[in-house]
Every structure is written in C-alpha cells, then in structure tokens.
Short mmCIF file of C-alpha atoms in Angstrom, two decimals:
data_model
loop_
_atom_site.label_atom_id
_atom_site.label_comp_id
_atom_site.label_asym_id
_atom_site.label_seq_id
_atom_site.Cartn_x
_atom_site.Cartn_y
_atom_site.Cartn_z
CA MET B 1 97.46 116.64 76.94
CA TRP B 2 101.52 117.67 76.13
CA ILE B 3 101.04 119.55 79.89
CA THR B 4 100.03 116.18 81.55
CA LEU B 5 102.73 114.94 79.87
CA GLN B 6 105.67 116.74 80.86
CA LEU B 7 104.18 117.35 84.33
CA THR B 8 104.45 113.70 84.35
CA LEU B 9 107.46 112.88 83.36
CA GLY B 10 109.62 115.59 84.66
CA GLY B 11 107.52 115.04 87.71
CA ALA B 12 109.35 111.76 87.89
CA LEU B 13 112.63 113.22 87.54
CA LEU B 14 112.73 115.34 90.00
CA ALA B 15 111.36 112.17 92.41
CA ILE B 16 113.62 109.64 91.39
CA VAL B 17 116.16 112.80 92.15
CA ILE B 18 114.97 113.48 95.39
CA ALA B 19 114.05 109.98 96.10
CA VAL B 20 117.55 108.41 96.34
CA VAL B 21 119.24 111.56 97.57
CA LEU B 22 115.91 111.20 101.05
CA GLY B 23 116.63 106.97 100.43
CA LEU B 24 120.59 106.24 101.17
CA GLY B 25 119.85 109.57 103.24
CA ALA B 26 118.04 107.91 105.47
CA ARG B 27 120.34 105.20 106.64
CA VAL B 28 123.59 107.06 107.21
CA HIS B 29 124.27 106.71 110.33
CA ASN B 30 124.67 110.21 111.43
CA ILE B 31 121.40 111.30 113.26
CA VAL B 32 121.86 114.69 111.85
CA VAL B 33 121.04 113.52 108.67
CA ARG B 34 119.11 111.22 109.45
CA GLY B 35 116.75 113.13 110.95
CA LEU B 36 116.90 115.27 108.63
CA CYS B 37 115.93 113.52 105.80
CA ARG B 38 113.50 111.71 107.90
CA THR B 39 110.89 114.55 108.43
CA VAL B 40 111.88 115.66 104.57
CA ILE B 41 110.27 112.82 103.55
CA GLU B 42 107.21 112.83 106.63
CA PHE B 43 106.51 116.19 105.76
CA PHE B 44 105.90 115.85 102.11
CA ARG B 45 104.18 112.12 102.78
CA GLY B 46 101.81 113.40 105.45
CA THR B 47 100.73 116.95 104.50
CA SER B 48 97.76 116.69 101.03
CA LEU B 49 99.63 117.42 97.26
CA VAL B 50 97.31 119.35 97.04
CA VAL B 51 97.86 121.78 100.32
CA GLN B 52 102.26 121.45 98.92
CA LEU B 53 100.86 122.18 95.50
CA PHE B 54 98.86 125.44 97.13
CA PHE B 55 101.62 126.43 99.06
CA LEU B 56 103.76 126.79 96.11
CA PHE B 57 101.44 128.48 93.81
CA PHE B 58 100.49 131.03 96.55
CA VAL B 59 102.02 131.13 100.07
CA LEU B 60 105.55 131.25 98.61
CA PRO B 61 104.76 134.65 96.23
CA GLN B 62 103.87 136.27 99.96
CA PHE B 63 108.00 136.04 100.15
CA GLY B 64 108.13 137.69 97.23
CA LEU B 65 109.40 134.12 95.08
CA GLU B 66 106.66 133.91 92.68
CA LEU B 67 107.80 130.52 90.10
CA PRO B 68 105.42 130.04 87.01
CA ALA B 69 102.71 127.83 87.38
CA MET B 70 104.61 124.85 85.51
CA VAL B 71 107.41 124.72 87.58
CA CYS B 72 105.71 124.78 90.83
CA GLY B 73 103.27 121.67 89.89
CA ILE B 74 107.22 119.98 88.28
CA LEU B 75 108.75 121.54 91.93
CA GLY B 76 104.71 119.67 94.05
CA LEU B 77 104.67 116.34 92.33
CA GLY B 78 108.54 115.66 92.94
CA LEU B 79 109.00 116.63 95.93
CA ASN B 80 105.78 115.02 96.96
CA TYR B 81 106.09 111.24 95.61
CA GLY B 82 110.14 111.53 95.68
CA ALA B 83 108.74 111.49 99.52
CA TYR B 84 107.16 108.05 98.59
CA ALA B 85 109.64 106.79 96.56
CA ALA B 86 111.94 107.94 99.00
CA GLU B 87 110.74 104.93 101.15
CA VAL B 88 111.07 102.21 98.23
CA VAL B 89 114.83 103.64 97.80
CA ARG B 90 114.80 102.91 101.62
CA GLY B 91 113.87 98.82 102.51
CA SER B 92 114.50 98.43 98.40
CA ILE B 93 118.32 99.08 99.67
CA ASN B 94 117.32 97.16 103.06
CA ALA B 95 116.64 94.49 100.76
CA VAL B 96 119.20 93.23 99.29
CA PRO B 97 120.96 90.40 101.39
CA ALA B 98 123.98 91.17 104.05
CA GLY B 99 126.19 88.90 102.07
CA GLN B 100 127.15 90.90 99.61
CA TRP B 101 127.41 93.64 101.66
CA GLU B 102 130.78 91.23 103.13
CA ALA B 103 131.39 90.67 100.50
CA THR B 104 131.82 93.90 100.08
CA THR B 105 134.05 94.08 102.79
CA ALA B 106 135.87 91.54 101.87
CA LEU B 107 137.07 92.70 97.96
CA SER B 108 137.52 95.68 100.17
CA LEU B 109 135.21 97.90 97.61
CA SER B 110 135.50 101.58 98.67
CA LYS B 111 131.94 102.82 99.69
CA THR B 112 131.23 104.56 96.08
CA GLN B 113 131.71 101.40 94.41
CA THR B 114 130.05 99.22 96.51
CA MET B 115 126.92 101.61 96.95
CA ARG B 116 127.29 102.04 92.82
CA ARG B 117 127.97 99.18 90.90
CA ILE B 118 126.85 96.59 93.85
CA ILE B 119 123.94 97.47 95.87
CA PHE B 120 121.86 100.04 93.95
CA PRO B 121 121.88 97.90 90.79
CA GLN B 122 120.40 95.15 92.96
CA ALA B 123 117.91 97.56 94.61
CA TRP B 124 117.02 99.28 91.41
CA ALA B 125 115.59 95.62 90.17
CA LEU B 126 113.81 95.56 93.71
CA MET B 127 112.21 99.51 93.29
CA ILE B 128 111.27 99.21 90.07
CA PRO B 129 107.66 97.92 91.23
CA SER B 130 106.67 100.08 93.56
CA LEU B 131 107.89 102.84 91.57
CA THR B 132 105.57 102.11 88.57
CA ASN B 133 102.88 102.14 91.37
CA TYR B 134 104.43 105.74 91.57
CA LEU B 135 104.63 107.08 88.62
CA ILE B 136 101.30 106.14 87.98
CA HIS B 137 99.46 107.67 90.77
CA MET B 138 101.66 110.84 89.90
CA LEU B 139 100.00 110.59 86.66
CA LYS B 140 97.00 110.66 87.85
CA GLY B 141 97.84 113.42 90.62
CA THR B 142 98.38 115.47 87.78
CA ALA B 143 95.15 115.91 87.36
CA ILE B 144 94.47 118.27 89.96
CA VAL B 145 97.14 121.33 88.37
CA SER B 146 94.30 122.93 86.83
CA PHE B 147 93.68 124.87 89.68
CA ILE B 148 96.48 125.90 89.52
CA THR B 149 96.43 127.58 86.02
CA LEU B 150 97.60 125.18 84.67
CA SER B 151 95.59 123.72 81.29
CA ASP B 152 96.53 120.44 81.34
CA LEU B 153 94.20 117.60 80.23
CA THR B 154 91.55 118.08 83.07
CA PHE B 155 91.31 121.76 82.32
CA HIS B 156 91.03 120.57 78.48
CA THR B 157 88.12 117.74 79.58
CA GLU B 158 86.18 121.28 81.03
CA GLN B 159 86.11 122.58 77.75
CA LEU B 160 85.21 119.86 75.52
CA ARG B 161 82.57 118.64 78.05
CA VAL B 162 80.96 122.68 77.69
CA GLN B 163 81.41 122.39 73.95
CA THR B 164 79.49 118.62 73.43
CA ASP B 165 78.34 116.44 76.41
CA THR B 166 79.81 115.48 78.77
CA PHE B 167 79.98 111.42 78.63
CA PHE B 168 82.08 112.24 75.06
CA ALA B 169 84.21 114.72 76.36
CA TYR B 170 85.48 112.28 80.00
CA GLY B 171 84.88 109.11 78.22
CA VAL B 172 88.15 110.16 76.02
CA SER B 173 89.51 111.71 78.60
CA LEU B 174 89.45 108.54 80.66
CA VAL B 175 90.46 106.56 78.00
CA ILE B 176 93.36 108.29 77.24
CA TYR B 177 94.21 108.98 81.32
CA PHE B 178 94.18 104.74 80.72
CA VAL B 179 96.56 104.05 77.83
CA VAL B 180 98.89 106.47 78.95
CA ALA B 181 99.03 105.16 81.85
CA TYR B 182 98.99 101.43 80.57
CA ILE B 183 102.03 102.83 77.91
CA LEU B 184 103.88 103.57 80.66
CA THR B 185 103.15 99.67 82.97
CA LEU B 186 104.87 99.08 79.38
CA LEU B 187 107.71 101.15 79.71
CA MET B 188 108.51 99.84 82.86
CA ASN B 189 107.99 96.33 82.68
CA GLY B 190 110.98 96.25 80.03
CA LEU B 191 112.82 98.24 82.32
CA GLU B 192 112.20 95.41 85.21
CA VAL B 193 113.23 93.29 83.07
CA ARG B 194 116.16 94.85 81.65
CA ALA B 195 117.39 95.42 85.42
CA LYS B 196 117.15 91.67 86.11
CA HIS B 197 118.88 90.94 82.94
CA ARG B 198 121.81 92.66 84.33
CA LEU B 199 121.88 91.09 87.19
CA GLY B 200 122.62 87.66 85.36
CA ARG B 201 119.03 87.02 85.56
CA GLY B 202 116.06 85.78 83.09
CA GLU B 203 116.16 86.33 80.72
CA PRO B 204 117.87 90.17 77.38
CA LEU B 205 114.63 92.38 77.22
CA ARG B 206 114.85 92.43 73.76
CA GLU B 207 114.12 88.13 73.69
CA ALA B 208 111.29 89.12 76.37
CA LEU B 209 109.46 91.79 72.99
CA SER B 210 109.57 89.16 70.77
CA VAL B 211 106.44 86.83 70.32
CA LYS B 212 107.68 83.54 71.09
CA ALA B 213 108.48 83.87 73.94
CA PRO B 214 107.60 80.68 76.06
CA ASN B 215 108.96 80.81 79.30
CA THR B 216 107.63 84.66 80.21
CA THR B 217 103.44 83.67 78.91
CA VAL B 218 103.68 80.78 80.70
CA ALA B 219 105.26 82.25 84.04
CA ALA B 220 102.57 84.90 84.62
CA GLU B 221 100.57 82.90 83.35
CA GLY B 222 101.09 80.41 86.22
CA GLY B 223 101.56 83.17 88.57
CA ARG B 224 97.98 84.50 88.08
CA SER B 225 96.60 81.46 88.92
CA ALA B 226 98.85 80.39 91.61
CA MET G 1 100.93 142.21 104.04
CA ASN G 2 103.60 143.60 105.87
CA GLN G 3 104.48 140.58 107.82
CA VAL G 4 105.71 136.80 106.59
CA TRP G 5 103.34 135.05 109.85
CA ASP G 6 99.71 136.65 111.53
CA TRP G 7 98.76 134.73 114.63
CA ASP G 8 95.45 136.58 114.78
CA ALA G 9 94.81 135.65 110.57
CA ALA G 10 95.83 132.59 111.82
CA TRP G 11 93.21 131.84 115.01
CA ALA G 12 90.17 133.85 112.85
CA VAL G 13 90.42 130.71 110.62
CA LEU G 14 92.08 128.24 112.22
CA PRO G 15 88.09 127.62 113.55
CA GLU G 16 86.78 127.32 109.96
CA LEU G 17 89.56 124.44 108.91
CA LEU G 18 88.84 122.54 111.58
CA MET G 19 84.36 122.87 111.29
CA ALA G 20 85.38 121.84 107.51
CA PHE G 21 87.42 119.58 108.82
CA VAL G 22 85.04 117.49 111.22
CA HIS G 23 81.98 118.45 108.83
CA VAL G 24 83.75 116.88 105.67
CA THR G 25 86.89 115.46 105.02
CA LEU G 26 86.83 113.40 108.65
CA ILE G 27 82.98 112.17 106.97
CA VAL G 28 84.14 111.13 103.48
CA THR G 29 87.01 109.65 104.63
CA VAL G 30 84.85 107.42 106.95
CA ALA G 31 82.48 106.72 104.72
CA SER G 32 84.48 106.25 101.59
CA THR G 33 86.87 103.60 103.96
CA ALA G 34 83.31 101.91 104.93
CA ILE G 35 82.24 101.69 100.63
CA ALA G 36 85.92 100.77 100.05
CA ALA G 37 86.02 98.05 102.26
CA VAL G 38 83.00 95.91 102.05
CA LEU G 39 82.98 96.94 98.31
CA GLY G 40 86.28 95.35 97.73
CA LEU G 41 85.76 91.93 99.42
CA LEU G 42 82.66 91.81 97.03
CA ILE G 43 84.30 92.85 94.08
CA ALA G 44 87.00 89.57 95.52
CA ILE G 45 84.88 87.23 96.14
CA LEU G 46 82.50 87.71 92.95
CA ARG G 47 85.49 87.07 90.80
CA MET G 48 86.85 84.25 92.60
CA SER G 49 83.36 83.17 91.95
CA VAL G 50 82.22 83.48 88.39
CA PRO G 51 83.33 82.05 85.14
CA LYS G 52 86.63 83.55 83.37
CA PRO G 53 85.67 85.37 81.36
CA VAL G 54 83.45 87.70 83.12
CA ALA G 55 86.51 87.53 85.55
CA VAL G 56 88.43 89.16 83.06
CA VAL G 57 86.60 91.30 82.50
CA ILE G 58 85.74 92.82 86.10
CA ASN G 59 89.33 93.08 85.55
CA PHE G 60 89.60 95.58 83.52
CA ILE G 61 86.97 97.57 84.61
CA GLY G 62 89.05 98.02 88.47
CA ASP G 63 92.44 98.26 86.75
CA PHE G 64 90.36 101.13 84.89
CA ILE G 65 89.43 102.78 87.58
CA ARG G 66 91.63 102.07 88.88
CA MET G 67 94.16 103.92 86.68
CA THR G 68 92.34 107.54 86.48
CA PRO G 69 91.99 110.01 87.58
CA ILE G 70 89.64 110.18 90.54
CA VAL G 71 89.33 114.22 89.45
CA VAL G 72 88.31 113.47 86.48
CA GLN G 73 85.77 110.76 87.84
CA LEU G 74 84.78 113.07 90.60
CA LEU G 75 84.26 116.20 87.63
CA PHE G 76 82.67 112.92 85.42
CA ALA G 77 79.84 111.82 88.20
CA TYR G 78 79.29 115.50 88.93
CA TRP G 79 78.12 116.56 85.57
CA THR G 80 76.37 113.11 85.10
CA PHE G 81 74.74 113.03 88.52
CA LEU G 82 72.98 116.80 88.80
CA ASN G 83 71.02 116.32 90.53
CA VAL G 84 72.82 114.53 93.22
CA GLU G 85 74.48 116.55 96.19
CA PRO G 86 78.29 116.18 95.33
CA LEU G 87 78.87 115.81 98.64
CA THR G 88 77.40 112.25 98.16
CA ILE G 89 79.45 111.95 94.57
CA GLY G 90 82.89 112.18 96.30
CA ILE G 91 81.58 109.80 99.24
CA ALA G 92 80.79 107.26 96.70
CA VAL G 93 83.69 108.03 93.68
CA PHE G 94 86.35 108.22 97.01
CA GLY G 95 84.54 104.22 98.10
CA ILE G 96 84.58 102.92 94.62
CA HIS G 97 88.27 104.39 94.01
CA TYR G 98 89.05 102.77 96.95
CA SER G 99 87.11 99.22 96.53
CA THR G 100 89.34 98.88 93.34
CA TYR G 101 92.52 99.52 95.14
CA MET G 102 91.37 97.12 98.53
CA ALA G 103 89.83 94.51 96.30
CA GLU G 104 93.70 94.14 94.83
CA VAL G 105 94.46 93.41 98.57
CA TYR G 106 92.20 90.99 99.79
CA ARG G 107 92.43 88.79 96.00
CA ALA G 108 96.25 88.17 98.15
CA GLY G 109 94.17 88.23 101.35
CA ILE G 110 92.86 84.73 100.25
CA GLU G 111 95.14 83.65 97.78
CA SER G 112 97.08 83.27 101.23
CA VAL G 113 94.34 80.77 103.25
CA PRO G 114 95.73 77.71 103.26
CA LYS G 115 94.36 75.41 99.85
CA GLY G 116 93.78 72.80 103.27
CA GLN G 117 91.07 75.09 104.65
CA TRP G 118 89.39 74.63 101.49
CA GLU G 119 89.18 71.39 100.92
CA ALA G 120 88.52 71.07 104.86
CA THR G 121 85.17 72.39 103.70
CA THR G 122 84.61 70.11 100.45
CA ALA G 123 85.22 68.00 103.64
CA LEU G 124 82.12 69.03 105.60
CA SER G 125 79.87 69.88 102.64
CA MET G 126 79.38 73.45 103.60
CA SER G 127 77.44 75.10 101.61
CA LYS G 128 79.29 78.20 99.19
CA THR G 129 78.12 80.33 101.68
CA ARG G 130 79.10 79.04 104.68
CA THR G 131 83.04 78.53 102.75
CA TRP G 132 83.35 82.24 102.27
CA THR G 133 82.15 83.71 105.71
CA ALA G 134 83.03 81.01 108.22
CA VAL G 135 86.32 80.17 106.49
CA ILE G 136 88.11 82.22 104.76
CA VAL G 137 86.25 85.99 104.69
CA PRO G 138 87.67 85.49 108.50
CA GLN G 139 91.27 84.05 107.65
CA ALA G 140 91.67 86.46 104.46
CA VAL G 141 90.46 89.32 106.15
CA ARG G 142 92.79 89.68 109.63
CA ALA G 143 96.16 90.39 107.07
CA THR G 144 94.30 93.93 105.14
CA VAL G 145 93.88 95.12 107.99
CA PRO G 146 96.20 97.05 107.91
CA ALA G 147 96.13 98.15 104.38
CA LEU G 148 92.86 99.36 104.31
CA GLY G 149 93.64 101.69 107.43
CA ASN G 150 97.17 102.59 104.21
CA TYR G 151 94.35 103.15 102.07
CA ALA G 152 92.04 105.60 104.62
CA ILE G 153 95.19 108.06 104.74
CA SER G 154 96.02 108.19 101.20
CA MET G 155 92.37 109.04 100.75
CA PHE G 156 91.71 111.19 103.49
CA LYS G 157 94.73 113.37 101.61
CA ASP G 158 92.70 113.10 98.36
CA THR G 159 89.87 115.46 100.15
CA PRO G 160 90.77 118.65 98.58
CA PHE G 161 90.28 117.01 95.00
CA LEU G 162 86.92 117.48 95.81
CA LEU G 163 87.44 121.17 96.20
CA SER G 164 86.86 120.76 92.79
CA ILE G 165 83.12 120.28 92.21
CA GLY G 166 82.27 122.50 94.80
CA VAL G 167 82.90 121.07 98.40
CA VAL G 168 83.56 123.24 101.02
CA GLU G 169 86.23 120.84 102.13
CA MET G 170 88.95 121.74 105.15
CA VAL G 171 91.33 123.68 101.77
CA ARG G 172 88.38 125.02 99.77
CA ALA G 173 88.21 126.44 103.19
CA GLY G 174 91.27 128.14 103.46
CA LEU G 175 91.00 129.15 100.17
CA THR G 176 88.50 131.15 100.02
CA PHE G 177 89.78 132.85 103.07
CA GLY G 178 92.60 133.80 101.64
CA GLY G 179 91.45 135.21 98.99
CA ASN G 180 88.86 137.54 100.94
CA ASN G 181 92.09 138.79 103.35
CA PHE G 182 94.67 138.12 101.06
CA ARG G 183 95.90 136.43 103.89
CA TYR G 184 96.97 132.11 101.99
CA MET G 185 99.86 131.66 104.13
CA GLU G 186 97.83 131.24 107.97
CA ALA G 187 94.46 129.46 106.17
CA ILE G 188 97.68 126.76 103.87
CA THR G 189 99.85 126.36 106.34
CA LEU G 190 97.65 125.41 108.91
CA ALA G 191 95.69 123.29 106.06
CA GLY G 192 99.34 121.48 105.71
CA VAL G 193 99.87 121.27 110.05
CA ILE G 194 96.02 119.71 110.46
CA PHE G 195 97.09 116.75 107.39
CA LEU G 196 100.27 116.30 108.79
CA LEU G 197 98.71 115.93 112.35
CA ALA G 198 96.07 113.09 111.64
CA SER G 199 97.63 111.15 109.24
CA TYR G 200 101.22 110.92 110.46
CA PRO G 201 99.87 109.21 114.39
CA THR G 202 97.51 107.04 112.33
CA SER G 203 100.30 105.47 110.56
CA LEU G 204 102.75 105.28 113.68
CA LEU G 205 99.70 103.47 114.75
CA ILE G 206 99.22 101.18 111.88
CA SER G 207 103.21 99.77 111.49
CA ARG G 208 102.32 98.97 115.11
CA LEU G 209 99.16 97.05 114.37
CA GLU G 210 100.31 95.64 111.92
CA LYS G 211 104.00 94.29 113.47
CA ARG G 212 101.15 92.85 115.54
CA LEU G 213 99.38 91.45 113.48
CA ALA G 214 101.69 89.14 111.86
CA TYR G 215 103.69 88.31 115.06
CA ASN G 216 100.18 86.52 116.18
CA TYR G 217 100.42 84.76 113.05
#
C-alpha cells in the first residue's frame, strides 16, 4: 500500500516535470530541440510501460548501472506518463486563445513572463482534467511493479490470497485501489476549481467545498442530463 | 556478456518474439478490441434505456472497473476461474475493461446525435429497436472510430500485463530467452522496437482517419 502510494506520487511529480519540459520543448521554433522532444515523446508513448520497466531493471545493469527497484519504478512510470502528459501540456498551451499572446506582445512582456504569468496559468486549468485521467492511469500502472520485485499492493494481495481466499483478497485490493483513485480524482477536481478561480472564473475552492453550494451542484446535474 | 549488443543473440531471439507477437499479442488485441467495441455499445445503450436507479448502478460498476488496475483484475479472474485457459481470461478481461472506456465514448457519440433525429423517429413512429439500429447508432458510431483505434493501441501496449497470469506473450518470451542466455539487452530492446514499429504507424493512421471523419461531417 505504502509503496503503491510512493510510486504514484513520485511518478506523478517526475511526470509533471518531464511533461512541462517536453511539452514546452515540442513547440519551440528550433527544429533540433523540437525534433528531439518529439522523438522522446513518441518513443515513450510508443513502447509499452512493461518493456520500459524491464529495460531499466534488467538491461541497465549490463551497462554497470544498477538502480534500486524503487528508482526503476518511479523512473519508468514518470517517463512513460510524462510523455503522455507532455502532449496534454502542448495541446493546452496551444488552446490558449491567440489574443492572449497578442496582448503580451502589446504589453511587451518578456518570454518568461508571458509563459509564467499569462499563458501557463490558463493552460494549467485546461490541462487538469486530462492530467487527472493520467494520474489514475499511473495509479493503475503501479500494479505492474511487482514484476520487478517491488512488494506493492498487488504483491501483498497475492500473499493475502494464499492465506485467505481469492474473493476476499482481491475484493479488498480492488476496493483499496478504487478508493485511492477516487480520492485522487476529488483532489484534482479541487485543484481545477482553484486554478479556475485564480483566473477569475468560478468561485473559490472554499465555497465550492461548502455544503450549501447550489451553483455547482446544479451545474453538475445539468451537465449530466443534457 | 562482454560486448554491449550481440547480433547473434538478437537474431536468435527475434523469431521467438515474432511468434509470440503473432500468436498472443495480436490475437488478444484484435479479439479484445472486438469485444470492447460491441460490449461498450451495449452498455451505452443499456444505460440510456433503463430507469435511473439501475443506470446509476451500471455507472458505478463501470467506474469501478475503469478505476482499478487491469493486472489485479487479471489475477482475480485467473484465480477465480482456474479451469479456464489464461489466454481466454486475458481476452475477456481486456475486452471488459476497455468496454467501460468505450461505453463513455459511445455515450458522447450518442449525445452528439441532434435531438431532431430522435423527434423524427417519434414522428415516424419507429419502434425502439429500429430507432437505435437504423437512426441513432449509425450516426453515433461514426465519430467514435478513432477513439476505438486509440484504445486498441493502448490495449496492445497493455498486453505484457498478461505475463502475470502465465501467458507467454512477447515480453515473457523475451524474458525467458534473457534468463536462459543471460542476455536481456537484445530481447527487451527488440520487444520495445517491435511495439514501437507496430503502434506508431497505427497511431499516425488513426490521426489521419480522425481528420478525414471530421471533414466529412
């Protein structure tokens, strides 16, 4: 359980860093940088996560680079999902209206200022729903690290199965995964509300969380039935 | 062990990998995609045709399957149905898991069919079955083809999970070879290359298809 959470959070942190670097790199003008970023993205998206984990775990020692299994796990998950998330970052930045870019030119903001204060905050709000999906995927992806000798939740489930019975052990395990995934989704939704509020859209997080928030519930209901 | 890349070992392992690729990886991908495509549509239609409480229950089950790891589901099914062949279990679990994703895609597709179409079927007093099969589904499914392709690719890349239930797919074959010859490098690298060679062109094809379908609307 603990290892599963560590992997998910460690992988997510690494993935977001990689995603931002590759996502920004994939849209610069310099063809060398862009080509490099695209190759890395397509490489990690195109090969299977399992293959990447095994490569880190079995092949790297042949080059004399022996990483602990935990590091392999975090690195593998982070690189794989980072590449997926890089596409989300790139897409969201492209989705920020062109007028925003023009406005920064008109105000003669520097490139860093433009990205950090104008473009990225808006893209961030757009990114969160997709990133939530990938976070859940990553949580589910951690279940394969027992292949590289880590004793995560799935590994312990197998032990519990031997001691008790199949239905109980796997029932408990699936429920734990589901609950963790659900909590992560709620946290990410909170993050989205906050990101939108900072852009001046929607109410602050505290109001959205309070029980008497008729606006959000009505909106959510309306969205479902429409 | 001395040289980094050994071509002899690479040539030795390649036939084994390709055999496993054709016999397991491809079959699982195709069969599970077919199941996911059909079952997903049935779930989507069912969910819109039953009373609300039932739909809520179906939604919950779908969310549950979607938000829990496929490896755990595979192992669960494997230990529960001991007399079924692992390959069959793999196909069934992948098919069901991805059908919950496809159900969402179809739902969006169905919702995108203009309301007038529904009203027209009422005006023509079509039966429920005919409304679905002749009017709604053909329009709804069109836009979902690229999504199905993307899920097929991600299923393809998930097939190594099958090694947890003892199916000898491509990565398992590579690991066995690596274990016997103390050469993991060639086997695992080649497995990765085969994955890349198969999935990248397919994803390019799908994004082209996506553009074409979008234009024709």
